[in-house]
mmCIF file of C-alpha atoms in Angstrom:
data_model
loop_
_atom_site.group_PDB
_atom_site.id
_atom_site.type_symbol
_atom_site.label_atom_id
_atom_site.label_comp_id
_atom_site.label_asym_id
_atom_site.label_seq_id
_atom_site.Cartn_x
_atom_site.Cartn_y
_atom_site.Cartn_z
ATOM 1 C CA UNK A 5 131.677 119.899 85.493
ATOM 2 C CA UNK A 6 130.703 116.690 86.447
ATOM 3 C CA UNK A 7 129.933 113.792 83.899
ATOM 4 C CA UNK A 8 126.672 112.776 85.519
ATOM 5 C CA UNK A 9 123.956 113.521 88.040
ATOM 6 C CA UNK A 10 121.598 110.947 89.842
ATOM 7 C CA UNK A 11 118.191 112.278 90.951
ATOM 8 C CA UNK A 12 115.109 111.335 92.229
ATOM 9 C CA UNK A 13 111.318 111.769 90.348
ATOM 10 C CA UNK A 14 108.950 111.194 92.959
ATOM 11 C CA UNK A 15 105.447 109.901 92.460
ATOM 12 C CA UNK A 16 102.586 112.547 93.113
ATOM 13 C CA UNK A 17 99.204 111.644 94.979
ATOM 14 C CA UNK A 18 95.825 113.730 94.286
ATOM 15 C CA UNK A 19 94.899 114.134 97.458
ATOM 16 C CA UNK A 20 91.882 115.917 96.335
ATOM 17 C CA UNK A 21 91.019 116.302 92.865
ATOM 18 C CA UNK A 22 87.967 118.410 91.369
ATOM 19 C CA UNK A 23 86.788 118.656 88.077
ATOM 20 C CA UNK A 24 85.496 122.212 87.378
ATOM 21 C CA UNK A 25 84.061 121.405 83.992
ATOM 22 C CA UNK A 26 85.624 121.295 80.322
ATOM 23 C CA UNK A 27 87.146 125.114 79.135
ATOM 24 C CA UNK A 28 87.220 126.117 75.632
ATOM 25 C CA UNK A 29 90.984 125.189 74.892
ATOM 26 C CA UNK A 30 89.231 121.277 75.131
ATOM 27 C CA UNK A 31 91.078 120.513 78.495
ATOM 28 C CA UNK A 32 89.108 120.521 81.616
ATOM 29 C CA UNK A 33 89.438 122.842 84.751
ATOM 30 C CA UNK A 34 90.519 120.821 87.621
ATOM 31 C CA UNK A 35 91.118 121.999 91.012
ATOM 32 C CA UNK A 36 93.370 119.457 93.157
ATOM 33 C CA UNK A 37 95.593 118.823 96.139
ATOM 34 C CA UNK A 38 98.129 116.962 95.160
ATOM 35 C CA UNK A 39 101.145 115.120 97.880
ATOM 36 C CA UNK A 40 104.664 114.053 96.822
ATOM 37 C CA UNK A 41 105.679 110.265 97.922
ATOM 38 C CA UNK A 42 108.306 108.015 99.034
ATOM 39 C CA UNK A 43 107.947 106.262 95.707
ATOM 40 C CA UNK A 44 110.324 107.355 92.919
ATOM 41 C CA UNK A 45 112.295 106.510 90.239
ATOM 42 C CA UNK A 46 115.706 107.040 89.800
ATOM 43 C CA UNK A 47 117.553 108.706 86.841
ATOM 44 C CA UNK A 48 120.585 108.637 85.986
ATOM 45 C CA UNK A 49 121.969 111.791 83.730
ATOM 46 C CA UNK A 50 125.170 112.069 81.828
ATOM 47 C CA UNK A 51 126.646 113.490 78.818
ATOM 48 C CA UNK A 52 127.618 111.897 75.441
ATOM 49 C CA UNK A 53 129.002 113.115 72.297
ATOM 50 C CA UNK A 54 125.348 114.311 70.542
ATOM 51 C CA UNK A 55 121.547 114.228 71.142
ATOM 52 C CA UNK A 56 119.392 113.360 73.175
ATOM 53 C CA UNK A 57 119.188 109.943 74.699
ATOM 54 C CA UNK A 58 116.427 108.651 77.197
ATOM 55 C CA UNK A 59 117.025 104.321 78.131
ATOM 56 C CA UNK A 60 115.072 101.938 80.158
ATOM 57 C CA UNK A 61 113.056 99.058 80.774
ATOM 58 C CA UNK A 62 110.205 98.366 78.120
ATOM 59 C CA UNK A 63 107.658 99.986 80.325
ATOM 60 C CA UNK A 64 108.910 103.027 78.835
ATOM 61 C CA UNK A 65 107.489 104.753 76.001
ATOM 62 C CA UNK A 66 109.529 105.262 72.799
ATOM 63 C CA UNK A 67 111.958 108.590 73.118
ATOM 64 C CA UNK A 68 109.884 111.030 71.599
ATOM 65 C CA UNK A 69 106.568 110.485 73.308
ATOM 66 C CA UNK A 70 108.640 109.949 76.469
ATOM 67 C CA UNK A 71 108.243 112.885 78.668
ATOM 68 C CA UNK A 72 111.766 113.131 80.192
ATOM 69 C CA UNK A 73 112.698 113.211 76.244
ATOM 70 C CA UNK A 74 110.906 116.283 75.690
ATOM 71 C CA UNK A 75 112.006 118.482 78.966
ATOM 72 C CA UNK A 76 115.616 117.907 77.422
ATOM 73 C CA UNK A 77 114.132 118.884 74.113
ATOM 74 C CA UNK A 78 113.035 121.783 75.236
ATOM 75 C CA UNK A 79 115.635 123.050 77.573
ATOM 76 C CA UNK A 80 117.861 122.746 74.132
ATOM 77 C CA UNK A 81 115.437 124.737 72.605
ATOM 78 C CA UNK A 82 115.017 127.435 74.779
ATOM 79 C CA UNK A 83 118.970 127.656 76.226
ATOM 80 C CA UNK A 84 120.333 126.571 72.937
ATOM 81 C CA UNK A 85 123.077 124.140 74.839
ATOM 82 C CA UNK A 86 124.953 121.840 72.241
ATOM 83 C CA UNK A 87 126.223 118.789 74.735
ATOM 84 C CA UNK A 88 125.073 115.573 74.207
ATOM 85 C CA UNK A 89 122.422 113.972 77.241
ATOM 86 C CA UNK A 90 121.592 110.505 77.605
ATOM 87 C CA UNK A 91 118.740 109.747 80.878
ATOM 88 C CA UNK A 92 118.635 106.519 82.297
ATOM 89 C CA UNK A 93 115.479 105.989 84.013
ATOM 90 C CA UNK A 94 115.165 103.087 86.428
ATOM 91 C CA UNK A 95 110.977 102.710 86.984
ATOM 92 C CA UNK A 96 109.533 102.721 90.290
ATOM 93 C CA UNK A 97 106.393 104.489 89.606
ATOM 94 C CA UNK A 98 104.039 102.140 87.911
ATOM 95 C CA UNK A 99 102.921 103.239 83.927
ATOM 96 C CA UNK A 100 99.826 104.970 83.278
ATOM 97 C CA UNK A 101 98.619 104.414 86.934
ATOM 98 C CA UNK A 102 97.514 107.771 87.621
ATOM 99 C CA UNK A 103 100.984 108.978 89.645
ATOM 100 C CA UNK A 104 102.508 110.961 87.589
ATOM 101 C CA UNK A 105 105.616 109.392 86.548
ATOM 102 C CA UNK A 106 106.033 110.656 83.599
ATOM 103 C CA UNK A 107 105.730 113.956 84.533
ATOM 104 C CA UNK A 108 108.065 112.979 87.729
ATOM 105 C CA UNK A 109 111.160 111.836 85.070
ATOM 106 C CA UNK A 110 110.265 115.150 82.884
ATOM 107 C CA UNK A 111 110.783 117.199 86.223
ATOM 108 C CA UNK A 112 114.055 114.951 87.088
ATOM 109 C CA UNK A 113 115.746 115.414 84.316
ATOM 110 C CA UNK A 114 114.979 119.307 83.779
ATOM 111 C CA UNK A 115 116.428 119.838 87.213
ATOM 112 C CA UNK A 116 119.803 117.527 86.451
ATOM 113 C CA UNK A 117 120.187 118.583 82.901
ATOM 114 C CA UNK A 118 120.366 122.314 84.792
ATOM 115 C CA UNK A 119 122.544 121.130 87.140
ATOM 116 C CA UNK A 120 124.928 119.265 85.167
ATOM 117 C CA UNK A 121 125.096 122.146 82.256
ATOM 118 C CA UNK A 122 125.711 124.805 84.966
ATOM 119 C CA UNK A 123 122.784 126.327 82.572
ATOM 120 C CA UNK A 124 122.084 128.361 85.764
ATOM 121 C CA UNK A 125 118.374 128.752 85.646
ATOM 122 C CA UNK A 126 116.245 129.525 88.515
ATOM 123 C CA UNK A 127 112.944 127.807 89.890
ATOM 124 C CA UNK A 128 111.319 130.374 88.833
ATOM 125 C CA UNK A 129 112.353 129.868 85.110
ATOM 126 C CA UNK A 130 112.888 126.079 84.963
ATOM 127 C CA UNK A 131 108.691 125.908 85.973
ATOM 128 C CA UNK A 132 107.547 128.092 83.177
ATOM 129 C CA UNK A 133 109.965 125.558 80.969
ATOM 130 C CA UNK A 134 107.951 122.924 83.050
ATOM 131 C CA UNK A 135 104.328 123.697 82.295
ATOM 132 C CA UNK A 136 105.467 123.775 78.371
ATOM 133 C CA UNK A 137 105.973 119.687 78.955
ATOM 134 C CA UNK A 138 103.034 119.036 80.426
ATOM 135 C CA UNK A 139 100.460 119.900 82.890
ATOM 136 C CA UNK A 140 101.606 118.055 86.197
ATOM 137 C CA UNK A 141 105.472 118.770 85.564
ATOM 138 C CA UNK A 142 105.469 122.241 87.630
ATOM 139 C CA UNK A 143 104.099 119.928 90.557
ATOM 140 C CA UNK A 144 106.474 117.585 90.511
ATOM 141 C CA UNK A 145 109.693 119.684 90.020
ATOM 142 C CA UNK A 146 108.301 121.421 93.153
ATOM 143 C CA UNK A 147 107.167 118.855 95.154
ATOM 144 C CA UNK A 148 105.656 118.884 98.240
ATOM 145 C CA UNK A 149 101.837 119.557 98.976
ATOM 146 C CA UNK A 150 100.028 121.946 96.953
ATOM 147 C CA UNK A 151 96.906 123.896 95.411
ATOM 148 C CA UNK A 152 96.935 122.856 91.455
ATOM 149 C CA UNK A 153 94.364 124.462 89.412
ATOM 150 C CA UNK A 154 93.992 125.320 85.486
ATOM 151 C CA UNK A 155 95.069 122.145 83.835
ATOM 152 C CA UNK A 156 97.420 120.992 86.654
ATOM 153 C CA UNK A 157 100.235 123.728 85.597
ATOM 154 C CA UNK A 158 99.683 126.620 87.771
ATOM 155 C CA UNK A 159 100.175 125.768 92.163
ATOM 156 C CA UNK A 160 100.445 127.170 95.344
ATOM 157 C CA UNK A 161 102.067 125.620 98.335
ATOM 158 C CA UNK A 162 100.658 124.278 101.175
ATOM 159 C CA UNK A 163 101.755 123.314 104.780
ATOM 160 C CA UNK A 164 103.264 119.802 104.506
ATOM 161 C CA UNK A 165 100.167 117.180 104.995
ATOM 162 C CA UNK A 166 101.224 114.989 107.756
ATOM 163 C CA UNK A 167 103.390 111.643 107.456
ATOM 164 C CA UNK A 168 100.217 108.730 106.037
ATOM 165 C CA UNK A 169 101.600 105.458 105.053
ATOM 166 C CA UNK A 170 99.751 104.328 102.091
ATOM 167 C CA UNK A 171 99.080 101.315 99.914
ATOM 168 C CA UNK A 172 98.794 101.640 96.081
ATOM 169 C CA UNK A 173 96.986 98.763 94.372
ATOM 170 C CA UNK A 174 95.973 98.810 91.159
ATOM 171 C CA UNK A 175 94.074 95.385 89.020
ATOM 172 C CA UNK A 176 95.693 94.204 85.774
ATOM 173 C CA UNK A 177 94.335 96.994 83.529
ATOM 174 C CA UNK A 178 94.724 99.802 81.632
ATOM 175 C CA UNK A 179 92.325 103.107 82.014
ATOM 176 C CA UNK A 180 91.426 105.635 78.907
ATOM 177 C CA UNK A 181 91.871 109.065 80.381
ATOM 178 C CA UNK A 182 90.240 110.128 77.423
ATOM 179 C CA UNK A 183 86.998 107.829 77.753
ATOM 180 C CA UNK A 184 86.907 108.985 81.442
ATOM 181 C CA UNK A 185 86.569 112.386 80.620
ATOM 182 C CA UNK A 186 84.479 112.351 78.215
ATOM 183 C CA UNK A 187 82.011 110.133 80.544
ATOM 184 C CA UNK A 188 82.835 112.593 83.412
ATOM 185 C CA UNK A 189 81.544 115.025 80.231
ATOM 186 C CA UNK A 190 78.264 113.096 79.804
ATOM 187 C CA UNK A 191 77.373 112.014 83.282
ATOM 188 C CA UNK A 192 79.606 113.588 85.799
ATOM 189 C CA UNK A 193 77.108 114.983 88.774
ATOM 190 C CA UNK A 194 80.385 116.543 91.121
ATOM 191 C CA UNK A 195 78.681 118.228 93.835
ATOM 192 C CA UNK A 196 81.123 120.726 95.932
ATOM 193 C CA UNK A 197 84.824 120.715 95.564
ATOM 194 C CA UNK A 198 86.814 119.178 98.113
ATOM 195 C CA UNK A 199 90.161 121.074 97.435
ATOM 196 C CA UNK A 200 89.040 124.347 99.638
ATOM 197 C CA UNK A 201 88.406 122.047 102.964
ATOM 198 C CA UNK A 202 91.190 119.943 102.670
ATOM 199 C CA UNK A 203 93.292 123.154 102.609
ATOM 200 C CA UNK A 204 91.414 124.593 105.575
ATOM 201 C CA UNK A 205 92.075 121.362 107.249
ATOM 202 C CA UNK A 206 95.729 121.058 106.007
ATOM 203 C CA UNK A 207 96.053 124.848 107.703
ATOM 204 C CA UNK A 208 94.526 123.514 111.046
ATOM 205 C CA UNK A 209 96.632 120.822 110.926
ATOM 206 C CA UNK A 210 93.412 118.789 111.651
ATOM 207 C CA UNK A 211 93.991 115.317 110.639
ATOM 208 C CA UNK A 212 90.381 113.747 111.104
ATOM 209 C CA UNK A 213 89.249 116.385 109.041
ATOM 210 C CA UNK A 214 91.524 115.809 106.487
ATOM 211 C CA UNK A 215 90.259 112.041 106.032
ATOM 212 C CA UNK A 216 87.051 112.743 105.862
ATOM 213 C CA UNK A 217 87.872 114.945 102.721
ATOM 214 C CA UNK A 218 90.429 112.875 100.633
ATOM 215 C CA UNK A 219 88.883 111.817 97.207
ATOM 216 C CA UNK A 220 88.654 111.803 93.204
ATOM 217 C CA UNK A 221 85.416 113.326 91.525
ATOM 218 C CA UNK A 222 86.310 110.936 88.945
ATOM 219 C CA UNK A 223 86.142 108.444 90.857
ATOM 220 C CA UNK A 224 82.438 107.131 90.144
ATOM 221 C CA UNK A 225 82.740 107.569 86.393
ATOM 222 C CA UNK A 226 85.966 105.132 86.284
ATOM 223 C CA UNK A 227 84.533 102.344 89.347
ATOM 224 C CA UNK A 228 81.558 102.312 86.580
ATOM 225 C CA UNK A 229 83.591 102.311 83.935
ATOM 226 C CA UNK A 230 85.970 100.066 85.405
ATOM 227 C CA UNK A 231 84.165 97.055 87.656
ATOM 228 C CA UNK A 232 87.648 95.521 88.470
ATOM 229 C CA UNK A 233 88.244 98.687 90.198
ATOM 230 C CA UNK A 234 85.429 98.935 92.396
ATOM 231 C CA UNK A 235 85.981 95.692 93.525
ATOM 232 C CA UNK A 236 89.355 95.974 94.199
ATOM 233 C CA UNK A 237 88.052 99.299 96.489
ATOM 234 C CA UNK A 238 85.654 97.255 98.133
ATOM 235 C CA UNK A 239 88.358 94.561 99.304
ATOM 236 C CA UNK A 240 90.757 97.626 100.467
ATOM 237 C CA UNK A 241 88.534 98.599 102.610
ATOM 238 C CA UNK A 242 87.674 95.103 103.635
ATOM 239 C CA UNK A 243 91.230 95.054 104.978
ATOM 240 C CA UNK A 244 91.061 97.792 107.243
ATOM 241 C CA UNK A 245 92.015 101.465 105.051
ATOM 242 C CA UNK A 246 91.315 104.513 106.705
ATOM 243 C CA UNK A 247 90.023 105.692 103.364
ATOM 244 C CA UNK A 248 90.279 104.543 99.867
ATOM 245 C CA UNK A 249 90.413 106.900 96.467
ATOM 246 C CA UNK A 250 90.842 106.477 92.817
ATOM 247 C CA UNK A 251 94.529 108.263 92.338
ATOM 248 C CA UNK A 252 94.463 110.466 88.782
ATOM 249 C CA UNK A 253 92.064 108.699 86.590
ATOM 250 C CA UNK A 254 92.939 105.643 87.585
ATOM 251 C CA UNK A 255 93.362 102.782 88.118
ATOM 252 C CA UNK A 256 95.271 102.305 90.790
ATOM 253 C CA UNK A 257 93.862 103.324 94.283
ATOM 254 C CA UNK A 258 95.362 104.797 97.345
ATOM 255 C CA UNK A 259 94.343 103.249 100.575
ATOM 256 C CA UNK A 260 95.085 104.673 103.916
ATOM 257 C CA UNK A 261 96.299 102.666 106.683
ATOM 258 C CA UNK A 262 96.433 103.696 110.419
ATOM 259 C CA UNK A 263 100.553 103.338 110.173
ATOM 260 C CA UNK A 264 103.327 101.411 109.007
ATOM 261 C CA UNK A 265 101.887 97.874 110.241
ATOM 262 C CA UNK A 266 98.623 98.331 108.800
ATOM 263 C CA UNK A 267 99.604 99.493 105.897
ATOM 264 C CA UNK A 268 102.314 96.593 105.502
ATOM 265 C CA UNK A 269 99.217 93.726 105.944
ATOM 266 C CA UNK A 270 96.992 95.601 103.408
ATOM 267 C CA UNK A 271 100.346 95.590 101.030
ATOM 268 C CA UNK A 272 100.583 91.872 101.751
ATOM 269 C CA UNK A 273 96.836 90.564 101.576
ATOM 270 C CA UNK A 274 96.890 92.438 98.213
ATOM 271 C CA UNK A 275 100.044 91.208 96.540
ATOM 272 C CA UNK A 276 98.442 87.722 97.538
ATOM 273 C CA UNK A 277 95.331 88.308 95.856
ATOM 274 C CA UNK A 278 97.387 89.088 92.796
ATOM 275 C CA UNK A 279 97.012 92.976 92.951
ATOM 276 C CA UNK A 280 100.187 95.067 92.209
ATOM 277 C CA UNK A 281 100.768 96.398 94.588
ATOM 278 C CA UNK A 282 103.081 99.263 96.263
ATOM 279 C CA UNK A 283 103.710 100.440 99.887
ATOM 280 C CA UNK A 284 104.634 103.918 100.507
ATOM 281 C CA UNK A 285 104.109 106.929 102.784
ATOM 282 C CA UNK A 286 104.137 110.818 101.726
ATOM 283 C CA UNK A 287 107.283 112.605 101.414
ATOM 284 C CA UNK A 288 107.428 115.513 104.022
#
């Protein structure tokens, strides 16, 4: 058995994401199409003499609201193993920016805590384990591009979206995912999901029609809520993105470029305007 593991938790992208309207559990029906990226952090998972051990940088949240914390947790809980795990997360993915990472470490660290246990679960099992974490770790233990509907836990996959190197900018501060909802609640006017033609245009393989798709219903609740962020949309676009959208609720924003040296001066014009700023592609 070996004494550690080292894996991966890659950042996800909503390619698309539609809010269908608020259910009666409180939690709102979304419909989405969401892209694994280049962008990751890395985890390092070993075993110790007891418990359960998550350590970090201080962007991390305290062990038991951290979500890597409770996939361990609960893969105790449900395989009843008695080793000692301690996860070492080295942050890539920026904090409550609306790409998953989070749920990306959670996902990580169910798959190497499996791995280095020999606890011998399938897929199959370790994603109903998943969705009891939280509702975008079944995506991101999968990966790739797929459908997500219901609260982000249930997903079909897609054909691989094409190689797009993006920028990911986000202004100096934080979103309430709560106040966004419940302004999507109040004034959200939606219009037609955009989920079902980017998957028709994903199946074509039709790129232009895929870019004309690519968006965030809550995207004009948040660049209201949020002036920093419109602006900060306005100037992307400025610089020459295909397309710009609002990734999760915010509030960092994807921008498009037309390749690798596009994307690379929108990356630099933005970390000199004092944006943080990432450069990245999707993972295919």
């Amino acid at each position: 058995m070996p004494e550690s593991v080292t894996a991966w938790a890659r950042a996800k992208l909503n390619l698309t994401l539609d809010v269908l309207g608020r259910r009666a559990d409180g939690y709102h029906e979304l419909l989405s199409v969401m892209q694994s990226l280049e962008l990751a952090d890395r985890l390092v998972v070993s075993l110790t003499s007891d418990g359960i051990e998550v350590a970090g940088g201080p962007d991390l949240p305290p062990p038991r609201e951290n979500l890597a914390y409770r996939a361990v947790e609960v893969l105790r809980e449900k395989t009843g193993f008695r080793a000692g795990v301690r996860v070492e997360i080295e942050k890539r993915i920026p904090v409550a920016a609306g790409l998953g990472g989070g749920s990306a470490d959670a996902a990580a660290a169910l798959a190497a805590v499996n791995h280095l246990l020999g606890l011998g679960l399938t897929s199959h099992r370790l994603a109903v384990l998943a969705a009891e974490v939280g509702s975008d770790v079944p995506f991101c233990l999968v990966g790739g591009t797929a459908l997500v509907t219901g609260r982000g836990e249930r997903l079909s996959l897609l054909p691989s979206a094409p190689s797009m190197w993006l920028v990911l900018a986000r202004p100096s501060l934080a979103v309430a995912t709560v106040a966004v909802y419940e302004a999507w609640d109040r004034h959200g006017r939606p219009g037609p999901p955009a989920s079902p033609r980017l998957v028709a245009a994903l199946n074509r393989q039709d790129f232009a029609g895929m870019v004309a798709v690519l968006g965030n219903q809550l995207e004009p609740v948040v660049l209201q809520l949020y002036p920093q962020v419109a602006a900060l949309k306005e100037t992307l676009a400025g610089w020459g993105a295909l397309k710009v959208w609002l990734c999760g609720s915010g509030p960092t924003l994807a921008a498009l470029a037309a390749g690798y040296e596009a994307a690379s001066e929108i990356a630099r014009r933005s970390e000199a305007a004092g944006y943080q700023t990432w450069l990245t592609r999707t993972l295919v």
